[in-house]
Coordinates of C-alpha atoms in Angstrom, one line a residue:
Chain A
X1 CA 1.8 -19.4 -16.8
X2 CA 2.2 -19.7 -13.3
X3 CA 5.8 -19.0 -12.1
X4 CA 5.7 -20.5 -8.5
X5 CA 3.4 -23.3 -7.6
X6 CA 2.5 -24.3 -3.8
X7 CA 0.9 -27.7 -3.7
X8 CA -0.1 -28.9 0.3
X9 CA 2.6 -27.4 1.6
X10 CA 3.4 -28.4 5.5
X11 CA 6.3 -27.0 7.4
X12 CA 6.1 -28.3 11.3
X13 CA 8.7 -27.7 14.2
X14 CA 9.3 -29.7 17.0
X15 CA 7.4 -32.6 18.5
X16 CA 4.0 -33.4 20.6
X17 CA 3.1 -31.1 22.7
X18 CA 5.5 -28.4 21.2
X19 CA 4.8 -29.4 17.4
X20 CA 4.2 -25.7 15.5
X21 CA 2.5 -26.0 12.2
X22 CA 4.0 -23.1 10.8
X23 CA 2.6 -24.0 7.6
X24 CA -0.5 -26.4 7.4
X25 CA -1.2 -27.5 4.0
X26 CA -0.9 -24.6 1.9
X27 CA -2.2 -24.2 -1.8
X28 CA -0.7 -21.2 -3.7
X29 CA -0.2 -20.3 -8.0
X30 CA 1.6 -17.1 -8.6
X31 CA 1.2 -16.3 -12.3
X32 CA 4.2 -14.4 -14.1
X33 CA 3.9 -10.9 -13.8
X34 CA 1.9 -10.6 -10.3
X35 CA 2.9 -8.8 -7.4
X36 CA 1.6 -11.2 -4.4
X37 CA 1.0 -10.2 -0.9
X38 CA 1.4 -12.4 2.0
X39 CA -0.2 -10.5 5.4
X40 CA -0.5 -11.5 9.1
X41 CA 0.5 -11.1 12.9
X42 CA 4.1 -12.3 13.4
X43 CA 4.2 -15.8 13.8
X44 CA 1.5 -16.9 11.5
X45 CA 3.8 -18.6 8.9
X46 CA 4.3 -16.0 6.5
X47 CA 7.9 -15.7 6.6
X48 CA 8.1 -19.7 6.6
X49 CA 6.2 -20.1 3.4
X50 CA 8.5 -17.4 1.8
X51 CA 11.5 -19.3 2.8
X52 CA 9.9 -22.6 1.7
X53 CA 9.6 -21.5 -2.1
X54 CA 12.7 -19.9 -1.7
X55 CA 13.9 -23.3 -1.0
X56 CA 16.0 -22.0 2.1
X57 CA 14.4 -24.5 4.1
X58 CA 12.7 -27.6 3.5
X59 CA 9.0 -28.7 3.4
X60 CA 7.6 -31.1 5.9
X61 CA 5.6 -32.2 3.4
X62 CA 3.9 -31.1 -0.2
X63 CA 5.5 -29.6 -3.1
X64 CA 6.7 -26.5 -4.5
X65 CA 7.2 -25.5 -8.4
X66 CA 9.6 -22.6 -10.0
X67 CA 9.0 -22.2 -13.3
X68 CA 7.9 -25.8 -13.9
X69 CA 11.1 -27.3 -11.6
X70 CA 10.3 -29.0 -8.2
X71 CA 12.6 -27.8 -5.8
X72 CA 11.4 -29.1 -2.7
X73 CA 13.5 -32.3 -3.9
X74 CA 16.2 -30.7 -5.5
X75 CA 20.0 -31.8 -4.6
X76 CA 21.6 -29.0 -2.8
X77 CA 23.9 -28.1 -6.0
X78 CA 20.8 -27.9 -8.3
X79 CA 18.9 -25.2 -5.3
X80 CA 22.1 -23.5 -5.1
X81 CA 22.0 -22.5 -8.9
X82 CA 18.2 -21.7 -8.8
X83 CA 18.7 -19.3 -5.8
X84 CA 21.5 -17.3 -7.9
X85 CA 20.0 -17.1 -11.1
X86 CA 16.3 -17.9 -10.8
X87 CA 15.5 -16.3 -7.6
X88 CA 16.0 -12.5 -6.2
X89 CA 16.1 -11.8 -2.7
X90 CA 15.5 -8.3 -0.6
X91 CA 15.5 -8.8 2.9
X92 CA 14.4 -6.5 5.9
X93 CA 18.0 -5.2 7.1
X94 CA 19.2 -5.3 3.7
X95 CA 22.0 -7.5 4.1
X96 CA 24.3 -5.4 1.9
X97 CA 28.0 -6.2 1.9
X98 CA 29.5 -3.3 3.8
X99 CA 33.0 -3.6 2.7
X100 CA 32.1 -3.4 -1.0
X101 CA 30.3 -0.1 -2.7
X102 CA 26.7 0.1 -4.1
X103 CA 27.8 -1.1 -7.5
X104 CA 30.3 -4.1 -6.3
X105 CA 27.1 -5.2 -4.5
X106 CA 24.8 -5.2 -7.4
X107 CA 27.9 -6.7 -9.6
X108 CA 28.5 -9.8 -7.6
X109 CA 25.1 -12.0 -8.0
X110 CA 26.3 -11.6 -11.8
X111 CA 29.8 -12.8 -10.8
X112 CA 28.7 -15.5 -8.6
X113 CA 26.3 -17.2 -11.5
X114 CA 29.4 -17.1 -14.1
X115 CA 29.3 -13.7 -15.5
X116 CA 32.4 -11.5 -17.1
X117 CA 33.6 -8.4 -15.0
X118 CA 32.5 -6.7 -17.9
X119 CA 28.8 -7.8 -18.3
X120 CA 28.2 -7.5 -14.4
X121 CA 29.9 -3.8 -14.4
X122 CA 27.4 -3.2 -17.4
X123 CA 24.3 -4.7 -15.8
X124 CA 25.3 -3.2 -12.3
X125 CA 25.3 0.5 -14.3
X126 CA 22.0 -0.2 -15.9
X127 CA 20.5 -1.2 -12.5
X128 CA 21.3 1.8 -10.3
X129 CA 20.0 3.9 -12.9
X130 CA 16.6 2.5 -13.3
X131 CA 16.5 2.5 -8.8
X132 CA 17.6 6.4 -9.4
X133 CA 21.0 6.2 -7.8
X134 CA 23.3 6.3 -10.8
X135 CA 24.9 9.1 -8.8
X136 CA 25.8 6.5 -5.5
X137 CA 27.0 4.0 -7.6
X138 CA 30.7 4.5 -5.7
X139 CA 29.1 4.8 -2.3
X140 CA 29.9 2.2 0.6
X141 CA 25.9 1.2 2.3
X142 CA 27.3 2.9 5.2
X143 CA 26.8 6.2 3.6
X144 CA 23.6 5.8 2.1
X145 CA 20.1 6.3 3.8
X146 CA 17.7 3.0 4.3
X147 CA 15.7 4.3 1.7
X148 CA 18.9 3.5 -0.7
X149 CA 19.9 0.6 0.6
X150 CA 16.9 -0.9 -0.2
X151 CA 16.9 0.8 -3.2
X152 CA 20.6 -1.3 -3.9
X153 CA 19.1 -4.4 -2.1
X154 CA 16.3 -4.3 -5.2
X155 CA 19.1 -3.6 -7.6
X156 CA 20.8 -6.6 -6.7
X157 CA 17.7 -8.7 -7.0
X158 CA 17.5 -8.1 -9.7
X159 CA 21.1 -8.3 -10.7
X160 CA 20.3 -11.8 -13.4
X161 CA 16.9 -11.1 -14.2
X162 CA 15.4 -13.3 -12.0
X163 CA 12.1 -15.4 -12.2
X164 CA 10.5 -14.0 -9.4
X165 CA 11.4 -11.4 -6.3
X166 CA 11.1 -12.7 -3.1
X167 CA 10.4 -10.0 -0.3
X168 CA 10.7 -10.3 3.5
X169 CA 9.1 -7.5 5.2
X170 CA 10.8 -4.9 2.7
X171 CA 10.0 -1.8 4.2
X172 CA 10.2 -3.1 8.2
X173 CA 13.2 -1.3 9.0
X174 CA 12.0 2.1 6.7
X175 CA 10.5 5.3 7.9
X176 CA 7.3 6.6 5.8
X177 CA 9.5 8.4 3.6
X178 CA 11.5 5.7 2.9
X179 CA 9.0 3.4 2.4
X180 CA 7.1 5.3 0.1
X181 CA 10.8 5.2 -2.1
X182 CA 10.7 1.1 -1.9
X183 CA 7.1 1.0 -2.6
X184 CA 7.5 3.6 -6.1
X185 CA 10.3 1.4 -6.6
X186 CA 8.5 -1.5 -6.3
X187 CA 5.4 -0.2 -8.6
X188 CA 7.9 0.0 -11.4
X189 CA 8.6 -3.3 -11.1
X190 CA 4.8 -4.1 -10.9
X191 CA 4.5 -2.1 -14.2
X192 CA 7.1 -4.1 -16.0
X193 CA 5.9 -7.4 -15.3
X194 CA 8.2 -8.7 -12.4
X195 CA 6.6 -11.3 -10.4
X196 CA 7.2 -10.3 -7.0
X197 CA 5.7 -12.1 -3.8
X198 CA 6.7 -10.2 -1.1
X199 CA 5.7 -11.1 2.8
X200 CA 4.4 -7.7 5.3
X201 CA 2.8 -7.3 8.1
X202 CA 1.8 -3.8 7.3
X203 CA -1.2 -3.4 5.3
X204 CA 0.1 -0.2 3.8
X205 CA 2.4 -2.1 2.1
X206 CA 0.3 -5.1 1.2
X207 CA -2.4 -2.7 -0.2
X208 CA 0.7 -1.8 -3.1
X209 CA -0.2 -5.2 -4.7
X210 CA -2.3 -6.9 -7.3
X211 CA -3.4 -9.4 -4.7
X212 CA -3.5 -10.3 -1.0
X213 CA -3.4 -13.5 1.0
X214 CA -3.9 -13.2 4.5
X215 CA -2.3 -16.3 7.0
X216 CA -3.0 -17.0 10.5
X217 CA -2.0 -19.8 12.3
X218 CA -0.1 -21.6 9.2
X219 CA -3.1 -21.6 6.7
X220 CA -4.5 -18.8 3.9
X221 CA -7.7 -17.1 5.8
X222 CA -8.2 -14.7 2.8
X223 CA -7.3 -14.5 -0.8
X224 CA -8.1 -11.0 -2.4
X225 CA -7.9 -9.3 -5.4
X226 CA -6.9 -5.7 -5.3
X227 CA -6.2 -4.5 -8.4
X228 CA -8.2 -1.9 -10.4
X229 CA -9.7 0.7 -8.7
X230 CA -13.4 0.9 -7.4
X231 CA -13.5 4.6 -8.3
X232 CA -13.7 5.3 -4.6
X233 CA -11.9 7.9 -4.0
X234 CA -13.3 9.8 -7.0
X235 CA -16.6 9.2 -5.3
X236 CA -15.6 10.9 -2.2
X237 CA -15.7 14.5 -3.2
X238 CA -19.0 13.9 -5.2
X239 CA -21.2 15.0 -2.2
X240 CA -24.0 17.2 -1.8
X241 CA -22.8 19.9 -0.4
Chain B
X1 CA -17.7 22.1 1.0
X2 CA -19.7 25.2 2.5
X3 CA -17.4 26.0 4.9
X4 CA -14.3 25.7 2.8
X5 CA -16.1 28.1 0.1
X6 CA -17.0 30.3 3.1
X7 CA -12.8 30.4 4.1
X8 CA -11.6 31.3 0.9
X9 CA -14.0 34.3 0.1
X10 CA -12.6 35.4 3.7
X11 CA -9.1 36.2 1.8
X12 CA -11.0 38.3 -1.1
X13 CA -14.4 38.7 -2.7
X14 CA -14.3 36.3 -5.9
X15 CA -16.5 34.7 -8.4
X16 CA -17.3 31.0 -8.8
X17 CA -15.5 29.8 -11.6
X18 CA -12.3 31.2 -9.5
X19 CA -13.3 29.6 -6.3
X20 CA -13.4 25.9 -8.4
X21 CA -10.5 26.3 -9.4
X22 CA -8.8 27.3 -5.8
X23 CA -10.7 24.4 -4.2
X24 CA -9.8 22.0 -7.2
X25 CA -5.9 23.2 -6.6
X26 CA -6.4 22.8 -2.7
X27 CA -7.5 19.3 -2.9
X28 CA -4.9 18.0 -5.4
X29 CA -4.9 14.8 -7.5
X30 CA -8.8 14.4 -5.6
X31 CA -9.7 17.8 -6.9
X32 CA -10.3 16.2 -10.4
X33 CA -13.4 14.4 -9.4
X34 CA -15.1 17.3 -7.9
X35 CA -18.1 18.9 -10.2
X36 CA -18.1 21.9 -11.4
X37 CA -21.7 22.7 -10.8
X38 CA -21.2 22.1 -6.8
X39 CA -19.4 25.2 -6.2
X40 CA -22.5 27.3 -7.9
X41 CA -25.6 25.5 -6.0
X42 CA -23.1 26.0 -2.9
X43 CA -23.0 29.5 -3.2
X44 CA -26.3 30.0 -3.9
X45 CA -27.1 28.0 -0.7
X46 CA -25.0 30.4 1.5
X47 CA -26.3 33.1 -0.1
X48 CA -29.8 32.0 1.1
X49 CA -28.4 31.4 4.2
X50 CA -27.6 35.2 4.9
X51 CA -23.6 34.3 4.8
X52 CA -22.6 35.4 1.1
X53 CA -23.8 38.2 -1.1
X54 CA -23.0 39.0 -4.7
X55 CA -22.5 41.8 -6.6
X56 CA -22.2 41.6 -10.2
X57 CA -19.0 42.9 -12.4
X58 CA -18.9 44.9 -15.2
X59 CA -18.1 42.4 -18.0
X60 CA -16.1 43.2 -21.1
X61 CA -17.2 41.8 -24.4
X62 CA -15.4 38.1 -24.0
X63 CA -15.7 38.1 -20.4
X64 CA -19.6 38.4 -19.7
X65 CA -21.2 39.5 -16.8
X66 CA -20.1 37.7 -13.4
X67 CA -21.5 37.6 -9.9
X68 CA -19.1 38.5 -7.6
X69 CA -19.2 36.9 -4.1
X70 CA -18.3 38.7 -0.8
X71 CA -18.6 37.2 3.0
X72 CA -21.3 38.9 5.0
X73 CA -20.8 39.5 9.1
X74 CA -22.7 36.4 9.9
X75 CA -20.2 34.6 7.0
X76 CA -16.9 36.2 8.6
X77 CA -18.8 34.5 11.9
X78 CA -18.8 31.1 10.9
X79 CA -15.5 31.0 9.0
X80 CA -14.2 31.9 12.4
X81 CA -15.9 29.5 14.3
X82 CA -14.9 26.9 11.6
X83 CA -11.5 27.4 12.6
X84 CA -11.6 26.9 15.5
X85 CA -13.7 24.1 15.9
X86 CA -12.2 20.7 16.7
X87 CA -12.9 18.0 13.7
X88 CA -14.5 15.1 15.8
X89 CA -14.3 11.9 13.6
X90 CA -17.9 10.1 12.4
X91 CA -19.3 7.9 13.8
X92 CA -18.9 5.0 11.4
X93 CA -17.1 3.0 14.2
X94 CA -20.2 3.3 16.7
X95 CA -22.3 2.1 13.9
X96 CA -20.5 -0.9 12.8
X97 CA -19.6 -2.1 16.2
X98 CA -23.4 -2.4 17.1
X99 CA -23.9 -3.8 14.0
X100 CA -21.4 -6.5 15.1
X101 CA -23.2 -6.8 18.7
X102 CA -26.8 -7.6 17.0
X103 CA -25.2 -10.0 14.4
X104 CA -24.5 -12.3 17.3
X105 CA -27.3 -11.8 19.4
X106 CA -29.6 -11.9 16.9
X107 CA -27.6 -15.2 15.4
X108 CA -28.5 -12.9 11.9
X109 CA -25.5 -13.1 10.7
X110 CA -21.5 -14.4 12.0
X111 CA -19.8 -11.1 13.3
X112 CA -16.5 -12.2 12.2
X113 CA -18.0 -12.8 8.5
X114 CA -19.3 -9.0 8.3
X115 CA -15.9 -8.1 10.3
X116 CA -14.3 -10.3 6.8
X117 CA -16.3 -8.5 3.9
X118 CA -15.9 -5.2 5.7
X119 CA -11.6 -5.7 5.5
X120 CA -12.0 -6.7 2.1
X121 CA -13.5 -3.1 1.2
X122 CA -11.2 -1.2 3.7
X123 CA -8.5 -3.3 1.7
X124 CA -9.6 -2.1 -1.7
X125 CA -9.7 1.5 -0.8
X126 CA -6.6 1.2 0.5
X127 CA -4.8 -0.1 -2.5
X128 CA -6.6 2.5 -4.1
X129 CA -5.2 5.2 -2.2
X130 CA -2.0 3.7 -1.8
X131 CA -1.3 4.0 -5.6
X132 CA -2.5 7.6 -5.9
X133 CA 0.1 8.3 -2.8
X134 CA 2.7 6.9 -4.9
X135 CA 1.9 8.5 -7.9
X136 CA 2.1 11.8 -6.5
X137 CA 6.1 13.7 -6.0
X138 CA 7.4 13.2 -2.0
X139 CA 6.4 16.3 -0.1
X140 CA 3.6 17.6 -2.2
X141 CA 0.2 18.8 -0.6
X142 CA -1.9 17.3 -2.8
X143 CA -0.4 14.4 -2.0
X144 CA -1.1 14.6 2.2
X145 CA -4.9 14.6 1.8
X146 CA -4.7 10.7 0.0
X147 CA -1.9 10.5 3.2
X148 CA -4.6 11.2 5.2
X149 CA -7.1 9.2 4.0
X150 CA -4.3 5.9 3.5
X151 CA -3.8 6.4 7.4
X152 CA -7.3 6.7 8.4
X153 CA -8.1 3.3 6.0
X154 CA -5.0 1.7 8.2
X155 CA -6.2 2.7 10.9
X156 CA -9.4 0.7 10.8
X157 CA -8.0 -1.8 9.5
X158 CA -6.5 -2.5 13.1
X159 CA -9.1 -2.0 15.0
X160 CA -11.2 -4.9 12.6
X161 CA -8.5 -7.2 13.3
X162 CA -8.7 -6.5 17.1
X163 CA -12.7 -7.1 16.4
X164 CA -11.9 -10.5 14.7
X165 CA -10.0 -11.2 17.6
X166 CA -12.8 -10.7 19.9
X167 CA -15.9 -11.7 18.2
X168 CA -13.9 -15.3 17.0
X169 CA -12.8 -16.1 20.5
X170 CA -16.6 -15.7 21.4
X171 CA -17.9 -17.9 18.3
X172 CA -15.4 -21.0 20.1
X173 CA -17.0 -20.2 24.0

């Protein structure tokens, strides 16, 4: 079953001589369980397309399907929902609610889509502990290092079990260390079955999934499978001498 | 692999099946892959060479008799020189760039294709390293070898985008 479904997408800015096609008729299926990545230079529509299927902004032209449900067309009420429930986000800078601690943060995605105190406290618990920071759950993001504010950013995603993950450049505000933390974070999620498409321009990070599409200039250049391994690195150290 | 055997006997005399092991330890979740039967013709190879020489150990009934290995003058030489001597990378690059060059002017084959397949391999090797990164504890040095090697992959992987930029811009003149 494919979760999300890209049919001739268009997204264009402006007019004649400054008319962008950030994305130029753009064909995508992401079946349940993959973890997609979307590569290229800055400007090449990545980020675009990623906000397009979140529904955050609106197509130009073609179609885009969660889970069976156009939303390209949807009334704003209807997208609203969808984003809450259907839909996890983790952004580059986070975007954690300083004023509220690590597990008020993961709690209020429940409380916003109609859950009890109780349920989001519950959930909000469960979460930290499976990101490995049961032990920051009273921390403000303030006192946390990147590393675990992402780690709380992933949390919150993933606050009402949502459909699919939608990344923005993850890792683009993370040292090595820290990204190496998101990344084993974001193989468990790989290994439970979370569809996650996530959008990088480091190929580090793109190399983490099961498949890569590459974009330049508003349409796919690439499409690649990258999941099971060639054996070779096991081949490397079977030399001669 | 030679030299590496050469350094470790330069700590102590030892016998092969030790060496493995240290070598196996030294290259971490990689070491797995390596053959047992290397580290023998390896030996035996230096030993030709004048570097190594054995002596065999008294064995004891469950342990049977076992060449020991020891560095010779020439060996403690080269383990020095080893050192000291500054890793240059290969010369892959040099290789595939005049690859590139007579693609085009041969009109063979389209430079940016090759420069395509060839990120589709570095891609796969990098996902594959990636993975056994992650699956390895932060801050372990088994772990900075496939560090390493992810960096290295990255690294080309730049350099064939700044070749697609190139050799594309020359396809449209």
């Amino acid at each position: 079953m494919n979760v999300l479904q890209v049919r001739d997408l268009t997204k264009r800015h402006g007019r004649k001589h400054n008319l962008v096609r950030a994305v130029d008729g753009v064909d995508l299926d992401v079946p349940a369980g993959q973890m997609l990545a979307v590569t290229g230079p800055s400007g090449c529509g990545k980020s675009t397309l990623l906000n397009l299927m979140a529904g955050l902004e609106r197509p130009t032209g073609g179609q885009v399907w969660l889970a069976g449900e156009r939303i390209d067309t949807a009334g704003e009420r209807a997208l609203a929902r969808l984003r809450r429930r259907s839909v996890g986000f983790v952004f580059q800078s986070f975007h954690l609610v300083e004023e509220l601690t690590a597990a008020e943060n993961v709690e209020l995605p429940v409380l916003l889509a109609g859950g009890s105190p109780r349920a989001a406290k519950r959930r909000a618990g469960q979460l930290l502990d499976q990101v490995g920071l049961a032990d920051r759950a009273r921390q403000l993001p303030w006192k946390l290092s990147g590393g675990e504010r992402q780690r709380v950013a992933v949390a919150r995603a993933l606050a009402n079990e949502p459909l699919v993950v939608l990344a923005d450049e993850p890792t683009g505000n993370l040292d090595t260390a820290a990204t190496n933390e998101v990344l084993r974070l974001f193989a468990d999620l790989r290994a439970m079955g979370q569809t996650v498409v996530m959008v990088t321009h480091d190929a580090r990070v793109a190399a983490t999934a099961d498949r890569l599409v590459s974009m330049r200039d508003g349409v796919f250049v690439e499409d690649t499978w990258l999941g099971g391994g060639s054996g070779w690195l096991d081949g490397l150290f079977a030399m001669g001498d | 692999m030679q030299d590496a055997i050469l350094a470790m006997l330069a700590k102590e005399p030892s016998h092969g099946y030790d060496l493995g092991l240290r070598l196996r330890r030294a290259l971490g979740p990689l070491g797995g892959s390596m053959n047992a039967g290397q580290v023998y013709v390896t030996l035996a190879r230096l030993e030709k060479a004048g570097l190594v020489v054995h002596e065999r150990s008294a064995g004891s009934p469950d342990r049977p008799d076992r060449k020991v290995y020891a560095l010779t003058d020439a060996g403690h030489e080269r383990v020095t020189a080893w050192l000291a001597e500054v890793n240059r990378p290969k010369p892959d690059l040099v290789e595939f760039h005049l690859k590139l060059a007579a693609a085009s002017a041969s009109r063979l084959a389209d430079p940016v294709e090759l420069v395509d397949a060839q990120r589709r391999e570095l891609l796969r090797r990098l996902a594959e390293a990636q993975r056994a990164v992650l699956a390895e504890p932060e801050g372990s040095t088994g772990g900075l070898l496939l560090e390493g090697i992810a960096l290295r992959l990255q690294a080309d992987l730049r350099w064939l985008e700044a070749c697609e930029r190139v050799w594309s811009r020359r396809a449209d003149a």
